[in-house]
Coordinates of C-alpha atoms and ligand atoms in Angstrom, one line a residue:
M64 CA 0.0 0.0 0.0
P65 CA 1.3 3.5 -0.8
I66 CA 2.9 5.7 1.7
R67 CA 2.2 9.2 0.4
T68 CA 4.9 11.7 1.2
A69 CA 4.9 15.3 0.2
G70 CA 7.5 16.5 2.6
L71 CA 6.9 20.2 2.2
S72 CA 4.9 22.5 4.4
A73 CA 2.0 24.4 2.8
R74 CA 3.9 27.6 2.7
A75 CA 7.1 26.1 1.4
R76 CA 5.1 24.2 -1.2
G77 CA 3.3 27.3 -2.2
V78 CA 6.5 29.1 -2.8
F79 CA 7.9 26.1 -4.6
V80 CA 4.8 25.8 -6.8
L81 CA 4.8 29.5 -7.6
A82 CA 8.5 29.4 -8.5
A83 CA 7.9 26.2 -10.6
V84 CA 4.9 27.8 -12.4
L85 CA 6.9 30.9 -13.3
L86 CA 9.9 28.9 -14.4
L87 CA 7.8 26.5 -16.5
A88 CA 5.8 29.3 -18.1
A89 CA 9.1 31.1 -18.9
V90 CA 10.4 28.0 -20.7
G91 CA 7.2 27.5 -22.6
F92 CA 6.0 24.4 -20.8
G93 CA 2.7 26.3 -20.7
V94 CA 1.2 26.2 -17.2
Q95 CA -1.9 28.2 -17.8
R96 CA -2.9 30.7 -15.2
A97 CA -6.4 31.5 -14.2
A98 CA -8.7 34.1 -15.8
G99 CA -6.9 36.9 -17.4
G100 CA -3.7 35.1 -16.3
G101 CA -1.3 36.2 -18.9
D102 CA 0.3 34.6 -21.9
A103 CA 1.9 31.3 -21.1
G104 CA 2.8 29.7 -24.4
P105 CA 1.1 26.6 -25.9
G106 CA 2.5 23.2 -25.1
G107 CA 5.3 21.8 -27.2
G108 CA 5.3 18.3 -28.6
A109 CA 2.1 18.2 -30.7
G110 CA 2.6 21.8 -31.6
P111 CA 0.0 24.6 -32.0
A112 CA -2.9 24.1 -34.4
A113 CA -4.9 26.9 -36.0
A114 CA -8.2 27.6 -34.2
P115 CA -11.0 26.3 -36.5
A116 CA -13.2 29.0 -38.0
G117 CA -17.0 29.1 -37.8
P118 CA -19.4 27.5 -35.5
R119 CA -18.5 24.3 -33.6
T120 CA -19.8 21.3 -35.5
A121 CA -21.2 18.1 -34.2
D122 CA -17.9 16.3 -34.5
R123 CA -16.4 18.5 -31.8
I124 CA -18.6 17.6 -28.9
V125 CA -16.9 16.3 -25.6
P126 CA -17.9 13.6 -24.6
A127 CA -18.5 12.3 -28.1
P128 CA -22.2 11.6 -28.6
L129 CA -23.6 8.3 -29.8
S130 CA -24.1 9.8 -33.3
A131 CA -23.8 13.3 -34.7
T132 CA -24.1 14.7 -38.2
T133 CA -23.5 18.3 -39.3
G134 CA -26.0 19.4 -41.9
S135 CA -25.7 22.1 -44.5
G136 CA -27.0 25.7 -44.3
P137 CA -26.2 28.5 -41.9
G138 CA -27.3 27.0 -38.6
Y139 CA -29.2 28.9 -36.0
R140 CA -28.2 32.4 -34.9
L141 CA -29.3 33.6 -31.5
T142 CA -30.9 37.0 -31.8
A143 CA -33.1 39.3 -29.6
R144 CA -36.1 37.1 -30.6
T145 CA -34.5 33.9 -29.3
A146 CA -36.5 32.4 -26.4
V147 CA -36.1 29.1 -24.6
R148 CA -39.5 27.4 -25.1
T149 CA -40.7 24.4 -23.1
A150 CA -43.2 21.8 -24.4
T151 CA -44.1 19.2 -21.9
G152 CA -47.6 18.2 -23.1
P153 CA -50.8 17.8 -21.1
D154 CA -49.9 14.3 -19.7
A155 CA -46.6 15.3 -18.0
P156 CA -46.8 15.3 -14.2
A157 CA -46.8 18.8 -12.9
Q158 CA -43.5 18.3 -11.1
Q159 CA -41.8 17.3 -14.4
A160 CA -43.2 20.2 -16.2
Q161 CA -42.0 22.5 -13.5
E162 CA -38.5 20.9 -13.7
V163 CA -38.4 21.4 -17.4
R164 CA -39.2 25.1 -16.8
R165 CA -36.4 25.3 -14.3
I166 CA -33.9 23.8 -16.8
A167 CA -35.1 26.3 -19.4
G168 CA -34.5 29.1 -16.9
Q169 CA -31.0 27.8 -16.1
L170 CA -30.2 27.6 -19.9
A171 CA -31.7 31.1 -20.6
E172 CA -29.6 32.6 -17.7
A173 CA -26.4 30.9 -19.0
L174 CA -27.1 32.3 -22.5
R175 CA -28.1 35.8 -21.4
R176 CA -24.9 36.7 -19.5
P177 CA -22.4 36.3 -22.3
T178 CA -24.7 37.2 -25.2
G179 CA -26.4 40.2 -23.7
L180 CA -29.6 39.0 -25.4
P181 CA -32.9 38.9 -23.5
V182 CA -33.5 35.1 -24.0
E183 CA -36.9 34.8 -22.3
V184 CA -38.4 31.5 -21.2
V185 CA -41.8 30.7 -22.7
A186 CA -43.4 27.9 -20.8
D187 CA -45.5 25.3 -22.7
G188 CA -45.3 27.1 -25.9
D189 CA -44.6 25.9 -29.4
A190 CA -41.2 24.2 -29.1
A191 CA -40.7 24.5 -32.8
A192 CA -41.0 28.4 -32.8
D193 CA -38.0 30.6 -33.1
G194 CA -35.5 29.7 -30.4
I195 CA -34.5 26.7 -28.4
G196 CA -37.2 24.2 -27.7
L197 CA -37.1 21.8 -24.8
L198 CA -39.5 19.0 -25.5
L199 CA -40.4 16.3 -23.0
D200 CA -41.3 13.3 -25.2
P201 CA -42.0 10.0 -23.5
A202 CA -42.6 8.5 -26.9
L203 CA -38.9 8.6 -27.7
P204 CA -37.5 5.0 -28.0
A205 CA -37.0 3.3 -24.7
E206 CA -33.3 2.9 -25.3
T207 CA -32.9 6.6 -25.1
G208 CA -33.1 6.1 -21.3
A209 CA -33.3 8.7 -18.6
E210 CA -30.2 10.6 -19.8
G211 CA -30.5 10.3 -23.5
Y212 CA -31.7 13.1 -25.8
R213 CA -32.0 14.2 -29.4
L214 CA -30.8 17.6 -30.5
T215 CA -31.5 19.1 -33.9
S216 CA -30.7 22.5 -35.2
D217 CA -31.2 24.4 -38.4
A218 CA -31.8 28.0 -39.4
T219 CA -35.1 28.1 -37.6
G220 CA -34.0 27.0 -34.2
V221 CA -32.7 24.3 -31.9
R222 CA -34.9 21.5 -30.6
I223 CA -33.9 19.2 -27.7
S224 CA -36.1 16.3 -26.9
A225 CA -35.8 13.7 -24.2
R226 CA -37.9 11.2 -22.2
T227 CA -37.1 12.9 -18.9
P228 CA -36.0 16.4 -17.6
E229 CA -32.6 14.8 -16.9
G230 CA -32.2 14.0 -20.6
L231 CA -33.1 17.5 -21.5
Y232 CA -30.5 18.8 -19.1
R233 CA -27.8 16.7 -20.7
G234 CA -28.9 18.0 -24.1
T235 CA -28.5 21.6 -22.9
Q236 CA -24.8 20.8 -22.0
T237 CA -24.3 19.7 -25.6
L238 CA -25.9 22.9 -26.8
R239 CA -23.3 24.9 -24.8
Q240 CA -20.6 23.0 -26.7
L241 CA -22.2 23.8 -30.0
L242 CA -21.8 27.6 -29.3
P243 CA -18.6 29.5 -29.5
P244 CA -16.4 29.3 -26.4
Q245 CA -17.2 32.8 -25.3
I246 CA -20.6 31.4 -24.2
E247 CA -18.8 30.3 -21.0
G248 CA -17.7 33.8 -20.1
P249 CA -18.8 35.4 -16.8
A250 CA -19.7 38.7 -18.5
K251 CA -20.9 40.0 -21.8
A252 CA -18.6 39.0 -24.7
A253 CA -17.3 41.5 -27.2
D254 CA -19.8 43.0 -29.6
G255 CA -19.9 41.2 -32.9
T256 CA -19.5 37.7 -31.4
E257 CA -21.5 35.4 -33.7
W258 CA -23.8 33.2 -31.5
T259 CA -24.4 30.6 -34.1
V260 CA -25.3 26.9 -33.5
A261 CA -24.2 24.7 -36.4
P262 CA -26.9 22.8 -38.2
V263 CA -26.7 19.3 -36.5
T264 CA -28.5 16.2 -35.6
V265 CA -27.3 14.6 -32.4
E266 CA -28.6 11.3 -30.9
D267 CA -27.1 10.6 -27.6
R268 CA -27.1 8.5 -24.5
P269 CA -24.4 7.3 -22.1
R270 CA -22.4 4.1 -22.2
Y271 CA -22.4 3.8 -18.4
A272 CA -25.1 4.7 -15.8
Y273 CA -22.5 5.8 -13.2
R274 CA -20.0 8.5 -14.2
G275 CA -18.4 10.1 -11.2
A276 CA -15.6 12.3 -9.9
M277 CA -14.5 12.4 -6.3
L278 CA -13.3 15.4 -4.3
D279 CA -11.3 14.7 -1.1
V280 CA -12.4 17.5 1.2
A281 CA -10.7 15.8 4.2
R282 CA -7.0 16.3 3.4
H283 CA -7.7 19.9 2.5
F284 CA -11.1 21.4 3.1
F285 CA -13.0 23.1 0.3
T286 CA -15.8 25.6 1.0
P287 CA -19.3 25.0 -0.4
A288 CA -18.7 27.7 -3.0
E289 CA -15.5 25.9 -4.1
V290 CA -17.3 22.6 -4.3
K291 CA -20.0 24.3 -6.5
G292 CA -17.2 25.4 -8.8
F293 CA -16.0 21.8 -9.0
I294 CA -19.6 20.7 -9.8
D295 CA -19.8 23.2 -12.6
R296 CA -16.8 21.6 -14.3
L297 CA -18.3 18.1 -13.9
A298 CA -21.7 19.1 -15.3
L299 CA -20.3 20.4 -18.5
Y300 CA -18.9 16.9 -19.3
K301 CA -22.1 15.1 -18.3
V302 CA -20.6 13.6 -15.1
N303 CA -23.5 12.5 -12.9
H304 CA -22.1 11.6 -9.5
L305 CA -20.0 13.7 -7.1
H306 CA -18.4 11.5 -4.5
L307 CA -17.3 13.6 -1.4
H308 CA -14.6 12.0 0.7
L309 CA -15.8 13.7 3.9
T310 CA -13.6 12.1 6.5
D311 CA -10.0 11.0 6.9
D312 CA -7.1 11.0 9.3
Q313 CA -6.5 14.7 8.9
G314 CA -10.1 15.9 9.3
W315 CA -13.8 15.2 9.7
R316 CA -15.8 17.5 7.5
I317 CA -19.5 17.1 8.2
E318 CA -21.5 18.1 11.3
I319 CA -23.1 15.3 13.3
P320 CA -25.3 17.0 15.9
S321 CA -25.2 14.0 18.4
R322 CA -21.4 13.8 18.1
P323 CA -20.2 17.5 18.4
E324 CA -16.5 16.6 19.1
L325 CA -16.2 15.4 15.5
T326 CA -16.3 18.9 14.3
R327 CA -15.2 20.8 17.4
V328 CA -12.0 18.8 17.5
G329 CA -11.8 16.7 14.3
A330 CA -12.3 19.5 11.8
V331 CA -9.9 22.1 13.1
S332 CA -7.0 21.3 10.8
E333 CA -5.9 19.7 7.5
V334 CA -2.7 18.5 5.8
D335 CA 0.3 20.7 6.7
G336 CA -1.6 22.1 9.7
T337 CA -3.5 24.9 7.9
P338 CA -7.0 25.6 9.3
G339 CA -9.6 23.0 8.3
G340 CA -13.4 23.4 8.3
F341 CA -16.6 21.4 8.0
Y342 CA -20.0 21.5 6.4
T343 CA -23.1 22.2 8.6
A344 CA -26.2 20.3 7.6
A345 CA -27.3 23.4 5.7
D346 CA -24.0 23.7 3.9
Y347 CA -24.1 20.0 2.9
Q348 CA -27.7 20.3 1.8
E349 CA -26.9 23.4 -0.3
I350 CA -24.1 21.4 -2.1
V351 CA -26.6 18.5 -2.7
R352 CA -29.2 20.9 -4.0
Y353 CA -26.7 22.6 -6.4
A354 CA -25.5 19.2 -7.6
Q355 CA -29.1 18.1 -8.1
E356 CA -29.9 21.1 -10.2
R357 CA -27.1 19.9 -12.5
Y358 CA -28.2 16.2 -12.4
L359 CA -25.3 15.1 -10.2
T360 CA -26.0 12.7 -7.3
V361 CA -23.9 13.3 -4.2
V362 CA -22.2 10.2 -2.8
P363 CA -21.0 10.9 0.7
E364 CA -18.1 8.9 2.0
I365 CA -17.5 8.2 5.7
D366 CA -14.2 6.2 5.6
L367 CA -14.4 3.3 8.1
P368 CA -12.8 1.7 10.0
G369 CA -9.4 3.1 8.9
H370 CA -8.5 6.6 7.8
S371 CA -10.1 7.5 11.1
N372 CA -7.5 9.5 13.2
A373 CA -9.8 12.5 13.3
V374 CA -12.5 10.4 14.9
L375 CA -10.0 8.9 17.4
A376 CA -8.9 12.4 18.4
S377 CA -12.5 13.5 18.9
Y378 CA -13.7 10.3 20.7
P379 CA -10.6 8.6 22.2
E380 CA -12.9 5.8 23.7
L381 CA -13.2 4.5 20.1
D382 CA -9.4 3.9 20.0
C383 CA -9.2 0.5 21.7
T384 CA -6.2 -0.5 19.7
R385 CA -4.3 2.7 20.5
S386 CA -3.7 3.5 16.8
A387 CA -4.2 7.3 17.0
R388 CA -1.4 9.7 16.2
P389 CA -1.0 13.0 18.1
W390 CA -3.7 15.6 17.1
P391 CA -3.8 17.5 14.9
Y392 CA -2.4 15.0 12.4
T393 CA -1.0 17.0 9.5
G394 CA 1.1 14.4 7.6
I395 CA 0.0 12.2 4.8
E396 CA 0.9 8.6 5.7
V397 CA -2.0 6.1 5.5
G398 CA -3.0 2.9 7.1
F399 CA -2.2 3.5 10.7
S400 CA -5.5 4.3 12.2
T401 CA -8.6 2.2 13.0
L402 CA -11.7 2.5 15.0
C403 CA -12.2 -0.2 17.6
P404 CA -13.3 -3.2 15.4
T405 CA -15.8 -4.6 17.9
G406 CA -18.1 -3.4 20.8
D407 CA -21.4 -1.6 21.3
A408 CA -19.8 1.8 21.6
V409 CA -18.3 1.8 18.1
F410 CA -21.4 0.5 16.4
A411 CA -23.6 3.1 18.2
F412 CA -21.2 5.7 16.8
T413 CA -21.4 4.4 13.2
R414 CA -25.2 4.0 13.5
E415 CA -25.6 7.6 14.5
V416 CA -23.3 8.9 11.8
I417 CA -24.8 6.8 9.1
A418 CA -28.3 7.8 10.1
E419 CA -27.5 11.5 10.0
V420 CA -25.6 11.3 6.7
A421 CA -28.4 9.2 5.2
R422 CA -31.0 11.7 6.4
L423 CA -29.2 14.6 4.6
T424 CA -28.5 12.7 1.4
P425 CA -31.3 12.2 -1.1
G426 CA -29.2 10.0 -3.4
P427 CA -29.2 6.2 -3.2
Y428 CA -25.5 5.7 -2.2
L429 CA -23.6 5.9 1.1
H430 CA -19.9 5.1 0.7
I431 CA -18.3 3.5 3.8
G432 CA -14.6 3.5 2.6
G433 CA -13.0 0.3 3.9
D434 CA -9.6 1.0 2.3
E435 CA -6.1 0.6 3.8
V436 CA -6.9 -0.9 7.1
K437 CA -3.6 -2.4 8.3
T438 CA -3.7 -2.8 12.0
I439 CA -6.5 -5.2 12.7
S440 CA -7.0 -8.9 11.5
S441 CA -8.9 -9.7 8.4
A442 CA -11.6 -11.3 10.5
E443 CA -12.0 -8.2 12.6
Y444 CA -12.1 -6.1 9.5
A445 CA -14.7 -8.3 7.7
G446 CA -16.9 -8.3 10.9
F447 CA -16.8 -4.6 11.2
V448 CA -17.6 -3.9 7.5
Q449 CA -20.5 -6.4 7.6
Q450 CA -22.0 -4.5 10.6
V451 CA -21.6 -1.1 9.0
N452 CA -22.9 -2.4 5.7
A453 CA -26.1 -3.6 7.5
Q454 CA -26.5 -0.2 9.2
V455 CA -26.3 1.5 5.8
L456 CA -28.9 -0.8 4.4
A457 CA -31.1 -0.2 7.5
A458 CA -30.8 3.5 6.9
G459 CA -32.3 2.9 3.4
K460 CA -29.1 3.5 1.4
T461 CA -27.0 1.3 -0.9
P462 CA -23.5 0.8 0.6
V463 CA -20.4 1.4 -1.5
G464 CA -16.9 0.5 -0.5
W465 CA -13.4 0.6 -1.9
N466 CA -12.4 -2.7 -3.3
Q467 CA -10.9 -4.0 -0.1
A468 CA -14.4 -4.4 1.2
A469 CA -15.2 -7.1 -1.4
P470 CA -14.9 -10.1 0.9
A471 CA -17.2 -8.4 3.4
G472 CA -20.2 -8.5 1.1
V473 CA -20.6 -4.9 0.1
G474 CA -22.8 -4.7 -3.0
V475 CA -21.1 -1.8 -4.9
L476 CA -17.3 -1.8 -4.9
Q477 CA -15.0 0.9 -6.2
Y478 CA -11.9 -0.7 -7.8
W479 CA -8.7 1.3 -7.3
D480 CA -6.0 -1.2 -6.4
G481 CA -5.8 -4.9 -7.3
R482 CA -2.5 -5.7 -5.7
G483 CA -2.1 -8.6 -3.2
G484 CA -4.9 -10.6 -4.7
R485 CA -7.5 -7.9 -4.3
D486 CA -8.3 -8.2 -8.0
V487 CA -9.2 -11.8 -7.4
E488 CA -11.4 -10.9 -4.4
L489 CA -13.2 -8.3 -6.5
G490 CA -13.8 -10.8 -9.2
Q491 CA -15.3 -13.3 -6.7
A492 CA -17.5 -10.5 -5.4
A493 CA -18.6 -9.6 -8.9
E494 CA -19.4 -13.3 -9.5
R495 CA -21.7 -13.2 -6.5
G496 CA -23.4 -10.1 -8.0
A497 CA -21.5 -7.1 -6.7
K498 CA -21.4 -4.1 -9.0
V499 CA -18.2 -2.3 -9.8
I500 CA -17.2 1.3 -10.3
M501 CA -13.9 1.5 -12.1
S502 CA -11.3 3.9 -10.6
P503 CA -7.9 2.2 -11.4
S504 CA -5.4 4.4 -9.6
G505 CA -2.9 4.2 -12.4
R506 CA -5.4 5.6 -14.9
S507 CA -8.1 7.6 -13.2
Y508 CA -6.5 9.2 -10.1
L509 CA -6.5 12.8 -10.8
D510 CA -4.0 13.5 -8.1
M511 CA -1.2 11.6 -9.9
K512 CA 1.3 13.9 -11.5
Y513 CA 1.2 14.4 -15.3
E514 CA 4.9 13.6 -15.3
K515 CA 7.5 13.1 -12.7
S516 CA 8.8 16.7 -12.5
Y517 CA 5.3 18.1 -12.2
P518 CA 5.1 20.4 -9.1
L519 CA 1.7 19.1 -7.8
G520 CA 0.4 15.7 -7.0
L521 CA 1.9 12.3 -6.1
V522 CA 3.4 9.5 -8.1
W523 CA 2.8 6.3 -6.1
A524 CA 0.4 5.0 -8.8
G525 CA 2.5 6.3 -11.7
T526 CA 2.2 9.4 -13.8
I527 CA -0.9 10.1 -15.8
D528 CA -1.0 12.4 -18.8
A529 CA -4.1 13.1 -20.8
R530 CA -3.4 10.3 -23.2
H531 CA -2.8 7.7 -20.4
A532 CA -6.1 8.8 -18.7
Y533 CA -8.0 8.2 -22.0
T534 CA -6.5 5.0 -23.4
W535 CA -8.0 2.2 -21.4
D536 CA -11.3 0.3 -21.3
P537 CA -13.3 0.2 -18.1
D538 CA -14.8 -3.1 -19.1
N539 CA -11.4 -4.7 -19.6
V540 CA -9.4 -3.6 -16.6
L541 CA -10.3 -7.0 -14.9
K542 CA -12.0 -10.0 -16.2
L543 CA -15.4 -9.5 -14.6
P544 CA -18.8 -11.0 -15.5
A545 CA -20.5 -9.0 -18.2
G546 CA -22.6 -6.2 -16.8
S547 CA -20.7 -5.9 -13.5
V548 CA -19.1 -2.6 -14.3
I549 CA -21.6 0.1 -13.8
G550 CA -19.3 3.0 -14.6
I551 CA -16.2 4.9 -13.9
E552 CA -15.1 7.5 -11.3
A553 CA -12.1 9.9 -11.3
P554 CA -10.9 10.5 -7.7
L555 CA -9.1 13.8 -6.8
W556 CA -7.2 13.3 -3.6
T557 CA -6.0 16.5 -2.1
E558 CA -2.9 15.8 0.0
T559 CA -0.9 18.2 -2.2
L560 CA -3.8 20.4 -3.4
D561 CA -5.2 23.2 -1.3
T562 CA -6.7 25.8 -3.7
P563 CA -9.4 25.6 -6.4
Y564 CA -6.7 26.8 -8.8
E565 CA -4.6 23.7 -8.0
L566 CA -7.7 21.5 -8.3
D567 CA -8.3 22.9 -11.8
L568 CA -4.7 22.2 -12.9
M569 CA -5.2 18.5 -12.0
L570 CA -8.7 18.3 -13.3
L571 CA -8.2 19.8 -16.7
P572 CA -7.6 18.4 -19.3
R573 CA -7.9 14.9 -17.7
L574 CA -11.5 15.1 -16.5
P575 CA -13.0 15.3 -20.0
A576 CA -10.8 12.3 -21.0
L577 CA -12.3 10.2 -18.3
A578 CA -15.8 11.6 -18.8
E579 CA -15.7 10.6 -22.4
L580 CA -14.7 7.0 -21.4
G581 CA -17.8 7.0 -19.2
W582 CA -20.2 8.5 -21.7
S583 CA -19.2 7.8 -25.2
P584 CA -19.7 4.5 -27.2
K585 CA -16.6 2.4 -27.2
A586 CA -16.5 2.7 -31.0
A587 CA -16.1 6.5 -30.8
L588 CA -13.0 6.3 -28.6
D589 CA -10.0 7.4 -30.5
W590 CA -7.1 9.4 -29.0
D591 CA -6.1 11.2 -32.1
G592 CA -9.6 12.4 -32.7
F593 CA -10.2 13.1 -29.0
K594 CA -7.1 15.2 -28.5
R595 CA -8.2 17.6 -31.3
R596 CA -11.6 18.0 -29.7
L597 CA -10.0 18.3 -26.3
A598 CA -7.7 21.1 -27.6
E599 CA -10.7 23.2 -28.5
E600 CA -11.9 23.0 -24.9
G601 CA -9.0 25.2 -23.9
A602 CA -10.7 28.3 -25.3
R603 CA -13.8 27.4 -23.4
W604 CA -11.8 27.1 -20.1
D605 CA -10.1 30.4 -20.9
A606 CA -13.5 32.1 -21.3
A607 CA -14.8 30.5 -18.1
G608 CA -11.7 31.5 -16.1
Y609 CA -10.7 27.9 -15.4
A610 CA -7.0 27.1 -15.0
Y611 CA -5.7 24.1 -16.9
E612 CA -2.6 22.4 -18.0
R613 CA -1.6 23.0 -21.6
R614 CA -0.1 19.5 -21.8
P615 CA 2.2 18.9 -24.8
E616 CA 0.2 15.7 -25.8
V617 CA -2.7 18.0 -26.7
P618 CA -2.5 20.2 -29.9
W619 CA -3.8 23.4 -28.3
P620 CA -4.6 26.2 -30.8
A621 CA -2.2 29.1 -30.7
R622 CA -3.4 32.1 -28.9
Ligands
ACM853 C1 -7.5 4.9 -1.8 O1 -6.8 5.5 -2.7 N1 -7.0 4.7 -0.6 C2 -8.8 4.5 -2.0

């Protein structure tokens, strides 16, 4: 199991990172700074490509849709007459109709800001009239599913149809990608910007039902506003689950009213000893609501029985094996801590925590961790995980565990590390019916460095550039029974990351690579084509003010 060592204090690392950024920018490595952040050059290697002229065509969408064709003709130009029109029909339940109107409002708002156009919402009008029609159509083929949609555009307008509001929402994300990158800007774009949607027909639905990203808010705490920013980036690429790693050795980040010491003591600090933080119930529910509005399900993780030093500091009576380190714990070693594996007190504790987290979480999943427990026997471990698994089920949620929890009967397992026979154990669990989320650490861990000399991140699972993140098949990492893999998740651990800017540098451009693996049909996956589409996303991130790495393996357009 990895020992993660950073070795630098936050301040020393900050100075180091700043120096490295300036140096790399100076030599043309191309670390991109945030909004308005200067003129770092394009990456080397693949070399700059000319920015394509005209509206974005259907073959430039990320993640690649199931099918897309670009028609002839001028496409649809947004004007002062453009409205977002909903058509839900008389049979749609009132709640669905209301949800479609909310999505229409969200889209109109996103279009208004950069375009400066009025973009009104017309509820239950004629979806075919001038503008952008959102049409709820339960008669679409069943295989369209809940997230699928159809998008057509021509000179008269854009029409998105789907069986559900969720499908319409995914279609609006494609529409964003069919507009010029300036559509992502926080303020009105320069006069004269052509807001034209190319004439296209897109049929789309995802390959996998579960497409996630994880943010570790335990090693470094991120505020609700910062988590919302993270969600914004995920939504654009049709990611539909946000896994929040809420607890670890360095901090406990969610308020549990019956256990006040968890936040009074356990939340004060983070890696390197900088101040920590936690979410109140209201904060957490606000994150959940914001995610829901973008059709992301929050998956909360309470990591048990290991990664629990913050609990042990808060409630020392749960430390029967004396595994705690002095508090606050600000290092990044793993595997030393464990809750007492047996006894009424520990299961009363887990029951209360699980009940509260389940109460605050509308989504189906509750992640119980289970990784890297090194100081108790396998029998103690299995007994503990079985009890907690039962508590999650009793709280009405589906337990999820890291793949170490496979022998303990957890029904959804997140694969990250197959060493030491864990791949075999996972295979056996899948034979018994367990479902698997693929997060192989050597491919999908967004905290791994792009290359050895990169200033942020870790290397224990190797280095991961955008190409390496893209060129693997979630169905063929392990030999599992057909249908076991329900999707893919990209975890972003934050031992070395303590600002949203640093999160961005690790997320972009690798997140869209992993999102495409989760969404697009296998036949559409092709690095050479993808890297060109990915390169065009740079202008979108520039407009949005997102930092990103201008990696040399991607042919970014010259600026
Ligand atoms: C993990 O990376 N410890 C799940």
